[in-house]
Tab-separated table of C-alpha atoms in Angstrom:
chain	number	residue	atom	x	y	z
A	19	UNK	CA	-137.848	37.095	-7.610
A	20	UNK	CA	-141.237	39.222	-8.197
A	21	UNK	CA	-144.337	36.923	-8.655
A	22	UNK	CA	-147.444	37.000	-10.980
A	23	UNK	CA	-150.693	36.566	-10.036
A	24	UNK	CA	-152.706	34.281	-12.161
A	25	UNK	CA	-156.008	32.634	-11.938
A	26	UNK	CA	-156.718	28.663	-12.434
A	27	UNK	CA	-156.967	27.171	-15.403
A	28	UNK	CA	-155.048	29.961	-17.353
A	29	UNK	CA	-151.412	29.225	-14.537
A	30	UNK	CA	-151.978	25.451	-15.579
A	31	UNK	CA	-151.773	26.026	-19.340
A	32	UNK	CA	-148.478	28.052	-18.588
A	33	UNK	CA	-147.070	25.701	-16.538
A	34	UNK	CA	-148.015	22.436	-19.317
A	35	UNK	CA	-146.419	25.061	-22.173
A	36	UNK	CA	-149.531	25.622	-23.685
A	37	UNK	CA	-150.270	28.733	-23.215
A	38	UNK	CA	-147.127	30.987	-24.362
A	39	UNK	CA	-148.774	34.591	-23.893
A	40	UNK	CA	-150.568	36.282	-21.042
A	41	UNK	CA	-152.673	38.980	-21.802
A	42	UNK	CA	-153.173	42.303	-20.103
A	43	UNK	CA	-154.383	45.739	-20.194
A	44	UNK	CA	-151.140	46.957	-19.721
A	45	UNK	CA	-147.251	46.790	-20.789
A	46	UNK	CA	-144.641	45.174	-18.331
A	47	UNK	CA	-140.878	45.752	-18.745
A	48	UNK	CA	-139.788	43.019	-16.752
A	49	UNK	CA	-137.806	40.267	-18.533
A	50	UNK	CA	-136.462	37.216	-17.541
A	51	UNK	CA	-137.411	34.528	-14.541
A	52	UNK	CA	-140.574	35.247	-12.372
A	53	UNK	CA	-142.693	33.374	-9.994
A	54	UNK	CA	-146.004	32.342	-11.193
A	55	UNK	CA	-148.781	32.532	-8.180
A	56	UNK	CA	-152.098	30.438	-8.002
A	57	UNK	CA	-154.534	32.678	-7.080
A	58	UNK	CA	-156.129	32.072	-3.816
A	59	UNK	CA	-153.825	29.631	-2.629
A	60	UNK	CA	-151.089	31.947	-1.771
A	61	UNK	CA	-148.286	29.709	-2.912
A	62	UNK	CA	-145.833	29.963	-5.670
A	63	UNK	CA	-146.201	26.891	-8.306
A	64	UNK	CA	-143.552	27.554	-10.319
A	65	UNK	CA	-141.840	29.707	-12.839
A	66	UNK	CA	-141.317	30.886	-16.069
A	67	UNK	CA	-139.604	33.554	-18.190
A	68	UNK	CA	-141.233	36.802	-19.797
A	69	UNK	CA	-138.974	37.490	-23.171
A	70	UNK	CA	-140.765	40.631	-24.779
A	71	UNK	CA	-144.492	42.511	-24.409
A	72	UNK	CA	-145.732	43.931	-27.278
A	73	UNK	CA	-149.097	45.474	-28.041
A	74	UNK	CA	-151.926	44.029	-29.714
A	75	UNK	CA	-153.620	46.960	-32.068
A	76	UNK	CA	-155.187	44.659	-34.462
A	77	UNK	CA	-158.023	42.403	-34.403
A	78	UNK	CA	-156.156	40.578	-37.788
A	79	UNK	CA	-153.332	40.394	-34.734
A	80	UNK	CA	-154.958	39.139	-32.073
A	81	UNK	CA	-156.569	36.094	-34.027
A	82	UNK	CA	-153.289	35.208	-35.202
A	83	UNK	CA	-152.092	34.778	-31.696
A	84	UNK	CA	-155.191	33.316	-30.293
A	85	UNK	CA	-154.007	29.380	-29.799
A	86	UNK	CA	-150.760	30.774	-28.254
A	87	UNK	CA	-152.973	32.460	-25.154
A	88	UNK	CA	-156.076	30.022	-25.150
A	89	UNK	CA	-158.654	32.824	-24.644
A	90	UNK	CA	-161.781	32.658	-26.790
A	91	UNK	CA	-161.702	33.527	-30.904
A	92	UNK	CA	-163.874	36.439	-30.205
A	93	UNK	CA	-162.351	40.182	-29.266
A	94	UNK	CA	-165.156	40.840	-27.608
A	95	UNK	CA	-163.720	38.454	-24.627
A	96	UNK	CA	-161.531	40.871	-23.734
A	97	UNK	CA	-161.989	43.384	-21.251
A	98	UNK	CA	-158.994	45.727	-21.955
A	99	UNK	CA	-159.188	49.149	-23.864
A	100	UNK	CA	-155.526	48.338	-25.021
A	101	UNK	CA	-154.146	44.851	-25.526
A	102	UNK	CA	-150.533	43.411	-24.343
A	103	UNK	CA	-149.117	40.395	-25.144
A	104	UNK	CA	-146.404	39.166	-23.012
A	105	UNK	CA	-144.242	36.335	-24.058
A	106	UNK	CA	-143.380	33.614	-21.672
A	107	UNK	CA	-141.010	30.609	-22.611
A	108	UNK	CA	-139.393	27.739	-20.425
A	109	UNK	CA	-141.930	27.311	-17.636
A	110	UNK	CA	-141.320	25.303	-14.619
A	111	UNK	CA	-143.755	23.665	-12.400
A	112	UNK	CA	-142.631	22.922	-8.835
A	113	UNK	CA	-143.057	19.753	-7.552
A	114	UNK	CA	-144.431	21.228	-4.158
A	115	UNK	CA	-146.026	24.882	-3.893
A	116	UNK	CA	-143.933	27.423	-1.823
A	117	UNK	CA	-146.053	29.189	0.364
A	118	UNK	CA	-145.556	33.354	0.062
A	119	UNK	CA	-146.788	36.431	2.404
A	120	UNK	CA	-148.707	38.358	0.407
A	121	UNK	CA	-149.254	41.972	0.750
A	122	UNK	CA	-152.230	43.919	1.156
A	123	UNK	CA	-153.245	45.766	-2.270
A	124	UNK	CA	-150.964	43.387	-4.343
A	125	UNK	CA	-153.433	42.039	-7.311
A	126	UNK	CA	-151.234	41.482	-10.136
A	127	UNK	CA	-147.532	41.219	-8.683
A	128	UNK	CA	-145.920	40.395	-5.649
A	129	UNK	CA	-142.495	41.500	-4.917
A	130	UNK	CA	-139.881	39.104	-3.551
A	131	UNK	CA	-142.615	36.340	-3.863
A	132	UNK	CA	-139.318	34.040	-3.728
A	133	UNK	CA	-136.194	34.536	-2.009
């Protein structure tokens, strides 16, 4: 299962439910189960699923969507020419963090982060 790397508090509101989009300057076609990483701890601390990516062309859009990825009211917080929005539903924290080997280069995903 591929991994995604994602920075502290952002993985926390994923993991509690809270936060049901993850935003990104890109698209992703993956769907279904992945590993979420803690970055800088290089462990796994749990999972959840990515069910569509769409992309955000509207500042009208992107406030409407605003609780659902806990990132600040203003557009100006984000650093991305073009905007994705990538669903994530059922997330499951582990009760103990798997450690993973992590590659040189890999920033956003790891592949085979769990076996």
């Amino acid at each position: 299962m591929d991994g995604l790397i994602i920075k502290t508090p952002y993985i926390d509101w994923i993991l509690k439910g809270e936060k049901t989009i993850e935003l990104r300057g890109f698209n992703t076609r993956k769907r279904g189960k992945i590993a979420l990483i803690e970055s800088g701890t290089g462990c796994v601390v749990g999972t959840v699923e990515i069910t569509n990516a769409f992309e955000i062309a509207t500042k009208s859009q992107y406030e409407k969507l605003r609780l659902r990825h806990c990132v600040g009211a203003e557009r100006k917080d984000i650093r991305y020419k073009r905007l994705w929005a990538w669903e994530l539903e059922k997330p499951e924290m582990f009760e103990e963090p798997i450690p993973y080997e992590q590659q040189k280069g890999q920033q956003v995903w790891v592949k085979n982060a769990l076996r």
